[in-house]
CSV table of C-alpha atoms in Angstrom, one decimal:
chain,number,residue,atom,x,y,z
O,1,MET,CA,-13.7,-1.6,7.1
O,2,LEU,CA,-11.9,0.7,9.5
O,3,ASP,CA,-8.2,1.1,10.1
O,4,LYS,CA,-7.9,-0.7,13.5
O,5,SER,CA,-4.7,-2.6,13.1
O,6,PRO,CA,-1.3,-1.0,13.4
O,7,PHE,CA,0.0,-3.8,11.1
O,8,SER,CA,-2.3,-3.0,8.2
O,9,THR,CA,-0.3,-2.6,5.0
O,10,ILE,CA,-0.4,0.6,3.1
O,11,SER,CA,-2.3,-1.1,0.3
O,12,THR,CA,-4.9,-2.3,2.9
O,13,LEU,CA,-5.3,1.3,4.1
O,14,LEU,CA,-5.9,2.5,0.6
O,15,ASP,CA,-8.5,-0.2,0.1
O,16,GLU,CA,-10.3,1.0,3.2
O,17,ARG,CA,-10.9,4.5,1.8
O,18,VAL,CA,-14.6,5.0,1.2
O,19,GLU,CA,-15.8,7.3,-1.6
O,20,GLY,CA,-17.2,10.6,-0.1
O,21,ARG,CA,-15.3,10.2,3.2
O,22,SER,CA,-12.0,11.4,4.7
O,23,LEU,CA,-9.0,9.0,4.6
O,24,PRO,CA,-8.4,6.2,7.1
O,25,ALA,CA,-6.3,7.5,10.1
O,26,GLY,CA,-3.1,5.6,9.2
O,27,LEU,CA,-2.9,7.4,5.9
O,28,TYR,CA,-2.4,10.7,7.8
O,29,THR,CA,-0.4,9.4,10.8
O,30,ARG,CA,1.9,6.6,10.0
O,31,GLU,CA,5.6,6.9,9.4
O,32,ASP,CA,5.7,4.3,6.7
O,33,VAL,CA,2.8,6.0,4.8
O,34,PHE,CA,4.7,9.3,5.1
O,35,GLN,CA,7.8,7.8,3.6
O,36,ALA,CA,5.7,6.3,0.8
O,37,ASP,CA,4.1,9.7,0.2
O,38,LEU,CA,7.5,11.3,-0.2
O,39,GLU,CA,8.6,8.6,-2.7
O,40,VAL,CA,5.5,8.7,-4.8
O,41,LEU,CA,4.0,12.2,-4.5
O,42,PHE,CA,7.1,14.2,-4.0
O,43,ARG,CA,9.7,12.3,-6.1
O,44,LYS,CA,7.7,10.8,-9.0
O,45,HIS,CA,5.3,13.7,-9.6
O,46,TRP,CA,5.8,17.3,-10.6
O,47,ILE,CA,6.1,19.6,-7.5
O,48,TYR,CA,6.3,23.3,-7.2
O,49,ILE,CA,9.6,24.6,-5.6
O,50,GLY,CA,9.5,28.4,-6.0
O,51,PRO,CA,9.1,31.4,-8.3
O,52,GLU,CA,11.7,32.2,-11.0
O,53,CYS,CA,12.3,35.6,-9.3
O,54,ASP,CA,14.0,33.8,-6.4
O,55,VAL,CA,17.1,34.0,-8.7
O,56,PRO,CA,16.8,37.2,-10.7
O,57,GLU,CA,20.5,37.8,-11.5
O,58,PRO,CA,23.4,35.6,-12.8
O,59,GLY,CA,25.0,33.9,-9.7
O,60,ASP,CA,21.8,34.0,-7.6
O,61,ALA,CA,21.1,30.6,-6.1
O,62,VAL,CA,18.7,29.1,-3.7
O,63,ALA,CA,18.8,25.6,-2.1
O,64,ILE,CA,15.5,24.0,-1.4
O,65,ASP,CA,15.2,21.0,0.9
O,66,ILE,CA,12.0,19.0,0.3
O,67,GLY,CA,11.1,15.5,1.4
O,68,GLY,CA,14.6,14.2,2.0
O,69,SER,CA,15.9,15.7,-1.3
O,70,SER,CA,17.7,18.9,-1.9
O,71,LEU,CA,17.8,21.0,-5.0
O,72,ILE,CA,19.8,24.0,-6.2
O,73,MET,CA,18.0,26.5,-8.4
O,74,LEU,CA,20.3,29.1,-9.9
O,75,ARG,CA,20.8,31.5,-12.8
O,76,ASP,CA,24.0,30.9,-14.7
O,77,ASP,CA,26.4,33.5,-16.2
O,78,ASP,CA,24.3,33.6,-19.4
O,79,GLY,CA,21.1,34.3,-17.5
O,80,GLU,CA,19.8,30.8,-18.0
O,81,LEU,CA,17.8,29.2,-15.2
O,82,ARG,CA,19.1,25.8,-14.0
O,83,VAL,CA,18.1,23.2,-11.4
O,84,PHE,CA,20.6,20.7,-10.0
O,85,HIS,CA,20.5,18.0,-7.3
O,86,ASN,CA,22.3,19.4,-4.3
O,87,VAL,CA,24.6,16.4,-4.1
O,88,CYS,CA,28.4,16.6,-4.8
O,89,ARG,CA,29.5,14.0,-7.4
O,90,HIS,CA,32.4,13.1,-5.1
O,91,ARG,CA,31.0,11.5,-2.0
O,92,GLY,CA,27.5,13.0,-2.0
O,93,ALA,CA,27.9,15.9,0.4
O,94,ARG,CA,25.4,18.8,0.3
O,95,ILE,CA,27.0,21.7,-1.6
O,96,LEU,CA,24.8,24.5,-0.4
O,97,ASP,CA,22.8,24.9,2.8
O,98,ALA,CA,19.1,25.6,2.4
O,99,GLY,CA,18.3,29.3,1.6
O,100,THR,CA,19.4,32.0,-0.8
O,101,THR,CA,23.0,32.9,-1.7
O,102,VAL,CA,25.1,34.5,-4.4
O,103,VAL,CA,27.9,32.4,-6.0
O,104,SER,CA,30.4,32.6,-8.8
O,105,LYS,CA,30.9,28.8,-8.7
O,106,LEU,CA,29.5,26.0,-6.7
O,107,VAL,CA,32.1,24.7,-4.3
O,108,CYS,CA,31.5,21.6,-2.1
O,109,PRO,CA,32.8,22.6,1.4
O,110,TYR,CA,33.9,19.0,2.1
O,111,HIS,CA,36.8,18.5,-0.4
O,112,GLN,CA,36.5,21.7,-2.5
O,113,TRP,CA,35.2,20.0,-5.7
O,114,THR,CA,34.2,23.0,-7.7
O,115,TYR,CA,31.4,23.3,-10.4
O,116,GLU,CA,30.6,25.9,-13.0
O,117,LEU,CA,27.1,27.4,-12.8
O,118,THR,CA,26.3,25.2,-15.8
O,119,GLY,CA,27.0,22.2,-13.6
O,120,GLU,CA,30.3,21.1,-15.2
O,121,LEU,CA,33.0,20.0,-12.8
O,122,ALA,CA,35.8,22.6,-13.1
O,123,HIS,CA,38.2,21.5,-10.3
O,124,ALA,CA,38.7,18.3,-8.3
O,125,PRO,CA,42.0,18.2,-6.5
O,126,HIS,CA,44.1,15.1,-6.1
O,127,MET,CA,42.1,12.8,-8.3
O,128,GLY,CA,44.9,11.8,-10.7
O,129,LYS,CA,45.7,12.5,-14.3
O,130,ASP,CA,43.2,9.9,-15.6
O,131,PHE,CA,40.2,11.3,-13.8
O,132,ASP,CA,37.6,12.4,-16.3
O,133,LYS,CA,35.9,15.5,-15.0
O,134,THR,CA,33.4,15.5,-17.9
O,135,CYS,CA,31.7,12.4,-16.4
O,136,ASN,CA,31.2,14.1,-13.0
O,137,SER,CA,29.0,17.1,-13.7
O,138,LEU,CA,26.2,17.9,-11.3
O,139,ARG,CA,23.0,16.0,-12.0
O,140,HIS,CA,20.3,18.1,-13.6
O,141,ALA,CA,16.8,17.8,-12.3
O,142,ASN,CA,13.8,17.8,-14.7
O,143,PHE,CA,12.1,21.2,-14.4
O,144,ARG,CA,9.5,23.3,-16.1
O,145,ASN,CA,9.2,27.1,-15.9
O,146,ILE,CA,5.5,27.6,-16.0
O,147,GLY,CA,4.9,31.3,-16.4
O,148,GLY,CA,7.5,32.0,-13.7
O,149,LEU,CA,6.6,29.2,-11.4
O,150,ILE,CA,9.3,26.5,-11.2
O,151,HIS,CA,8.1,22.9,-11.1
O,152,VAL,CA,10.5,19.9,-10.8
O,153,CYS,CA,10.2,16.1,-11.0
O,154,LEU,CA,12.9,14.1,-9.3
O,155,SER,CA,12.1,11.0,-11.4
O,156,ASP,CA,13.7,10.1,-14.7
O,157,ASP,CA,10.2,9.3,-15.9
O,158,PRO,CA,8.1,12.3,-15.1
O,159,PRO,CA,4.3,12.4,-15.8
O,160,ALA,CA,3.8,13.7,-19.4
O,161,ASP,CA,0.6,15.4,-18.5
O,162,ILE,CA,2.5,18.4,-17.1
O,163,ALA,CA,1.9,19.7,-20.7
O,164,ALA,CA,-1.7,20.7,-19.8
O,165,LEU,CA,-0.5,22.7,-16.9
O,166,GLU,CA,2.2,24.3,-19.0
O,167,ALA,CA,-0.3,25.4,-21.7
O,168,VAL,CA,-2.8,26.8,-19.3
O,169,GLY,CA,-0.3,28.3,-16.9
O,170,ARG,CA,1.8,30.1,-19.4
O,171,GLU,CA,-1.3,31.7,-21.0
O,172,ARG,CA,-3.0,32.8,-17.8
O,173,LEU,CA,0.1,34.0,-16.0
O,174,LEU,CA,1.6,36.0,-18.8
O,175,PRO,CA,-0.2,39.2,-17.9
O,176,TYR,CA,1.5,39.2,-14.5
O,177,ASP,CA,5.1,39.1,-15.9
O,178,LEU,CA,6.5,37.1,-13.0
O,179,LYS,CA,10.1,37.5,-14.4
O,180,ASN,CA,9.9,41.2,-13.4
O,181,THR,CA,8.8,40.6,-9.8
O,182,ARG,CA,10.7,40.3,-6.6
O,183,VAL,CA,10.0,38.6,-3.2
O,184,ALA,CA,8.9,41.3,-0.8
O,185,HIS,CA,8.3,38.9,2.1
O,186,GLN,CA,8.6,35.2,3.0
O,187,THR,CA,7.2,33.2,5.9
O,188,ASP,CA,8.0,29.6,6.9
O,189,LEU,CA,5.1,28.3,9.1
O,190,ILE,CA,5.3,24.9,10.8
O,191,GLU,CA,1.9,23.3,11.0
O,192,ASN,CA,1.4,20.4,13.4
O,193,GLY,CA,-0.3,18.1,10.9
O,194,ASN,CA,0.2,15.8,8.0
O,195,TRP,CA,0.7,17.5,4.6
O,196,LYS,CA,-2.5,16.0,3.2
O,197,LEU,CA,-4.5,17.8,5.9
O,198,THR,CA,-2.8,21.1,5.0
O,199,MET,CA,-3.9,20.5,1.3
O,200,GLU,CA,-7.4,19.5,2.3
O,201,ASN,CA,-7.8,22.6,4.4
O,202,ASN,CA,-6.7,24.7,1.4
O,203,ARG,CA,-9.2,23.0,-1.0
O,204,GLU,CA,-12.3,24.1,0.8
O,205,CYS,CA,-13.7,27.3,2.2
O,206,TYR,CA,-16.4,25.6,4.3
O,207,HIS,CA,-14.4,26.8,7.3
O,208,CYS,CA,-13.7,30.4,6.0
O,209,SER,CA,-16.6,32.4,7.4
O,210,ALA,CA,-16.1,31.1,10.9
O,211,ASN,CA,-12.3,31.3,10.9
O,212,HIS,CA,-10.9,33.9,8.4
O,213,PRO,CA,-12.5,37.3,9.1
O,214,GLU,CA,-9.5,39.1,7.4
O,215,LEU,CA,-9.6,37.0,4.2
O,216,CYS,CA,-13.4,37.1,3.9
O,217,VAL,CA,-13.3,40.8,3.2
O,218,SER,CA,-12.0,40.0,-0.2
O,219,PHE,CA,-13.1,36.3,-0.6
O,220,ILE,CA,-16.6,35.3,-1.5
O,221,ASP,CA,-17.5,32.0,0.3
O,222,LEU,CA,-20.4,31.3,-2.1
O,223,ASP,CA,-17.7,30.7,-4.8
O,224,PHE,CA,-16.7,27.5,-2.9
O,225,GLY,CA,-20.1,25.8,-2.9
O,226,PHE,CA,-23.3,25.8,-0.7
O,227,ASP,CA,-26.3,23.7,0.0
O,228,PRO,CA,-29.2,25.5,-1.7
O,229,GLU,CA,-31.8,23.8,0.6
O,230,SER,CA,-30.1,25.5,3.7
O,231,LEU,CA,-30.4,29.0,2.3
O,232,SER,CA,-33.1,31.4,3.4
O,233,PRO,CA,-35.1,33.0,0.5
O,234,GLU,CA,-33.1,36.2,0.9
O,235,ASP,CA,-29.8,34.2,0.8
O,236,ARG,CA,-31.0,32.2,-2.2
O,237,GLU,CA,-31.7,35.5,-4.1
O,238,THR,CA,-28.2,36.7,-3.1
O,239,ALA,CA,-26.7,33.5,-4.4
O,240,ASP,CA,-28.6,33.8,-7.7
O,241,ARG,CA,-27.5,37.3,-8.2
O,242,HIS,CA,-23.9,36.3,-7.5
O,243,GLU,CA,-24.0,33.4,-10.0
O,244,ALA,CA,-25.4,35.8,-12.6
O,245,MET,CA,-22.7,38.4,-11.8
O,246,TYR,CA,-20.0,35.7,-12.1
O,247,ALA,CA,-21.2,34.5,-15.5
O,248,ALA,CA,-21.3,38.1,-16.8
O,249,GLN,CA,-17.9,39.0,-15.4
O,250,THR,CA,-16.2,35.9,-16.6
O,251,ALA,CA,-17.7,36.5,-20.1
O,252,GLU,CA,-16.5,40.1,-20.1
O,253,TRP,CA,-12.9,39.1,-19.0
O,254,GLU,CA,-12.8,36.4,-21.7
O,255,ALA,CA,-14.1,38.8,-24.3
O,256,GLN,CA,-11.1,41.1,-23.4
O,257,GLY,CA,-8.7,38.2,-24.0
O,258,HIS,CA,-8.2,37.1,-20.5
O,259,PRO,CA,-9.0,33.4,-20.0
O,260,SER,CA,-11.0,33.1,-16.8
O,261,ALA,CA,-13.3,30.0,-16.7
O,262,ALA,CA,-12.4,27.1,-14.4
O,263,ILE,CA,-10.0,24.5,-15.8
O,264,GLU,CA,-9.5,21.3,-13.8
O,265,GLN,CA,-7.2,18.3,-14.1
O,266,LEU,CA,-8.0,16.6,-10.9
O,267,THR,CA,-8.8,12.9,-11.5
O,268,ASN,CA,-7.4,10.2,-13.8
O,269,CYS,CA,-4.2,12.2,-14.1
O,270,GLY,CA,-0.6,12.4,-12.8
O,271,THR,CA,-0.4,16.2,-12.6
O,272,ASN,CA,-3.2,17.6,-10.4
O,273,PHE,CA,-4.2,21.2,-10.9
O,274,ARG,CA,-7.1,23.7,-11.0
O,275,THR,CA,-7.2,27.3,-12.1
O,276,GLN,CA,-10.0,29.9,-12.3
O,277,ARG,CA,-10.2,33.7,-12.2
O,278,LEU,CA,-12.2,34.7,-9.1
O,279,ILE,CA,-14.1,37.9,-8.4
O,280,ILE,CA,-12.6,39.8,-5.5
O,281,SER,CA,-15.3,41.1,-3.1
O,282,GLY,CA,-15.7,44.6,-1.8
O,283,ALA,CA,-13.4,47.1,-3.6
O,284,GLY,CA,-12.5,44.2,-5.8
O,285,GLU,CA,-8.8,44.9,-6.3
O,286,SER,CA,-6.7,42.7,-4.0
O,287,GLN,CA,-6.5,40.4,-0.9
O,288,THR,CA,-5.9,43.2,1.6
O,289,PRO,CA,-7.7,44.4,4.7
O,290,ASP,CA,-10.0,46.7,2.6
O,291,ALA,CA,-9.7,44.8,-0.7
O,292,THR,CA,-8.0,47.8,-2.4
O,293,ALA,CA,-4.5,47.4,-4.0
O,294,ALA,CA,-1.6,47.3,-1.5
O,295,VAL,CA,1.0,48.2,-4.2
O,296,SER,CA,0.7,51.3,-6.4
O,297,LYS,CA,3.3,50.0,-8.9
O,298,LEU,CA,1.2,47.3,-10.6
O,299,LEU,CA,2.4,44.1,-12.2
O,300,GLY,CA,2.6,43.2,-15.9
O,301,ILE,CA,-0.1,44.8,-18.0
O,302,GLY,CA,-1.0,47.2,-15.1
O,303,ARG,CA,-4.6,46.3,-14.4
O,304,LYS,CA,-6.2,45.8,-11.0
O,305,ASP,CA,-9.7,44.9,-12.3
O,306,LEU,CA,-8.9,41.4,-13.4
O,307,GLY,CA,-9.8,39.7,-10.1
O,308,ASP,CA,-7.8,36.9,-8.5
O,309,MET,CA,-6.4,34.2,-10.7
O,310,HIS,CA,-6.0,31.2,-8.5
O,311,LEU,CA,-4.0,28.2,-9.3
O,312,TRP,CA,-3.2,25.1,-7.2
O,313,GLY,CA,-1.3,21.9,-7.5
O,314,HIS,CA,-0.9,19.0,-5.1
O,315,ASN,CA,1.8,20.8,-3.0
O,316,SER,CA,1.0,24.4,-3.8
O,317,TRP,CA,-1.5,27.2,-4.2
O,318,HIS,CA,-1.2,30.7,-5.7
O,319,HIS,CA,-3.3,33.9,-6.0
O,320,PHE,CA,-2.4,36.4,-8.8
O,321,MET,CA,-3.8,39.9,-8.5
O,322,GLY,CA,-3.0,43.2,-10.3
O,323,ASP,CA,-0.8,44.5,-7.5
O,324,HIS,CA,0.8,41.5,-6.0
O,325,ILE,CA,1.0,37.7,-6.0
O,326,ILE,CA,1.0,35.2,-3.1
O,327,THR,CA,2.6,31.8,-3.8
O,328,ALA,CA,2.5,28.9,-1.3
O,329,MET,CA,4.6,25.7,-1.2
O,330,VAL,CA,3.9,22.8,1.1
O,331,ILE,CA,7.0,20.9,2.4
O,332,PRO,CA,6.3,17.7,4.3
O,333,LEU,CA,8.6,17.4,7.4
O,334,GLY,CA,7.1,14.3,9.1
O,335,PRO,CA,3.8,12.5,9.4
O,336,ASP,CA,2.7,15.2,11.8
O,337,LYS,CA,4.7,18.2,10.7
O,338,THR,CA,4.4,20.3,7.6
O,339,MET,CA,6.1,23.5,6.5
O,340,LEU,CA,4.0,26.1,4.7
O,341,ARG,CA,6.3,28.5,2.8
O,342,MET,CA,4.6,31.6,1.5
O,343,LYS,CA,6.1,34.4,-0.6
O,344,TRP,CA,4.6,37.8,-1.5
O,345,LEU,CA,5.7,39.0,-4.9
O,346,VAL,CA,5.6,42.6,-6.0
O,347,HIS,CA,6.9,44.5,-9.0
O,348,LYS,CA,10.7,44.4,-9.0
O,349,ASP,CA,10.9,48.2,-8.8
O,350,ALA,CA,8.3,48.6,-6.0
O,351,VAL,CA,9.8,50.2,-2.9
O,352,GLU,CA,8.5,49.4,0.6
O,353,GLY,CA,7.2,52.6,2.3
O,354,VAL,CA,7.0,54.4,-1.1
O,355,ASP,CA,5.0,52.1,-3.4
O,356,TYR,CA,3.4,49.8,-0.7
O,357,ASP,CA,2.7,49.5,3.0
O,358,PHE,CA,4.2,46.2,4.3
O,359,ASP,CA,1.4,45.5,6.8
O,360,LYS,CA,-1.3,46.1,4.2
O,361,LEU,CA,0.5,43.8,1.8
O,362,THR,CA,1.0,40.9,4.1
O,363,SER,CA,-1.4,41.0,7.1
O,364,VAL,CA,-4.4,39.1,5.5
O,365,TRP,CA,-2.4,36.0,4.6
O,366,ILE,CA,-0.2,36.1,7.7
O,367,ALA,CA,-3.4,36.0,9.8
O,368,THR,CA,-5.0,33.4,7.5
O,369,ASN,CA,-2.0,31.1,7.6
O,370,GLU,CA,-1.8,31.2,11.4
O,371,GLN,CA,-5.5,30.4,11.6
O,372,ASP,CA,-5.2,27.6,9.1
O,373,GLY,CA,-2.2,26.2,10.9
O,374,SER,CA,-4.2,26.0,14.1
O,375,LEU,CA,-7.0,24.2,12.2
O,376,VAL,CA,-4.6,21.7,10.7
O,377,GLY,CA,-3.2,21.0,14.2
O,378,ARG,CA,-6.7,20.3,15.4
O,379,SER,CA,-7.4,18.0,12.5
O,380,HIS,CA,-4.2,16.0,13.1
O,381,ALA,CA,-4.9,15.6,16.8
O,382,GLY,CA,-8.4,14.4,15.9
O,383,VAL,CA,-7.4,11.8,13.2
O,384,SER,CA,-4.7,10.5,15.7
O,385,ASP,CA,-7.4,9.8,18.3
O,386,PRO,CA,-8.5,6.1,18.5
O,387,ALA,CA,-12.1,7.4,18.3
O,388,TYR,CA,-11.6,8.8,14.8
O,389,VAL,CA,-13.5,7.2,12.0
O,390,PRO,CA,-13.4,8.7,8.5
O,391,GLY,CA,-16.2,11.4,8.2
O,392,MET,CA,-18.4,12.4,5.3
O,393,TYR,CA,-17.5,15.3,3.1
O,394,SER,CA,-20.1,17.9,2.3
O,395,PRO,CA,-21.4,17.2,-1.3
O,396,PHE,CA,-21.7,21.0,-1.7
O,397,THR,CA,-18.6,22.5,-0.2
O,398,GLU,CA,-16.0,19.6,0.0
O,399,THR,CA,-16.2,17.9,-3.4
O,400,GLN,CA,-12.6,19.0,-4.1
O,401,LEU,CA,-11.5,17.1,-1.0
O,402,ASN,CA,-13.2,14.0,-2.2
O,403,TRP,CA,-11.5,14.3,-5.6
O,404,PHE,CA,-8.1,15.0,-3.9
O,405,ALA,CA,-8.5,11.9,-1.7
O,406,GLY,CA,-9.4,9.8,-4.8
O,407,TRP,CA,-6.5,11.1,-6.8
O,408,TYR,CA,-4.1,10.4,-3.9
O,409,VAL,CA,-5.3,6.8,-3.6
O,410,ASP,CA,-5.1,6.3,-7.4
O,411,ARG,CA,-1.5,7.7,-7.6
O,412,MET,CA,-0.3,5.5,-4.7
O,413,ARG,CA,-1.9,2.4,-6.4
O,414,ALA,CA,-0.3,3.4,-9.8
O,415,HIS,CA,3.1,3.2,-8.0
O,416,GLY,CA,2.6,-0.3,-6.5
O,417,TYR,CA,0.7,0.2,-3.3
């Protein structure tokens, strides 16, 4: 059954999804579906909001707007990380504008209600002697610091299976010492497409060889699946050698105490994630134009021969290398608009022009994101066309998309659709 009626309910659209095919058009394009996505996937599930190093010192704060909600992440006077809803307890005004700042207290600009960095209400003028300030602290948001990546859930009943991501993430990210990194660069790219198309694009590399010449210097597209019947004998030999090399390299890394094998929690779960240590092609050190390290001051344990530890969730993806980290957050803005926020993290003491060259550090992913943004725009234009019918995923290179679509439908149904 195809999505032909503009009056189909969201539940009907979910019912129309066919295993092995892309989603019905309305699940990408409709405003009511977009609002349901925000309510279910961005308020009742764990989402990534940024790295811990966004707020390195006491008084550092960042306000993040995402899906109609706004959060304040800050470090209090004792150095403790906290996350609050960016809503004044008086009449609900936003306290901070989106972006980074430094504060000694949080002061609502409307009526000057003033909060300590622990969230307690310190000052509320003209509220009378019987007003109880202790009942009007800022509301805390549920959050987890997973190896330096901050995840929040805006629900009072967050999925408990975040525990699996916590266990895996803390162990695998420890060697990179994210607490002692800093943001060297950030980009906010607006893509003209639905957030699910952005995530689908990230979960396959079927398109990489034709669209990402810069990234393919360090990426190996065979890692993301292939049809063995379509390979020439020479390419088949190459694939066999690559698989053998992968098995040997993974075993060597794990013998050294660095977990590397793929771990996936992608179906029948609330918290969706995948991680694996990938081999970097060419010089093998980093995702740069020549695959050598961009930063001489290395992260954490100081090794640049541990490949690329990738990690993704349902609104994020990250690549951890010996010299730098890229971390990406997807922020839905509308049914046909998505912001991709990417940050490049380097050692906190690394100095631009001394320890790294800015263009070498950033050029690969700046180009890749612009290329992907164009592809997402093309995809959204296509799924908005009345001629669109859900297409078949490649069983070799797009299995992750099929699982993502199935997980999405399952989570929507779990929340009443």
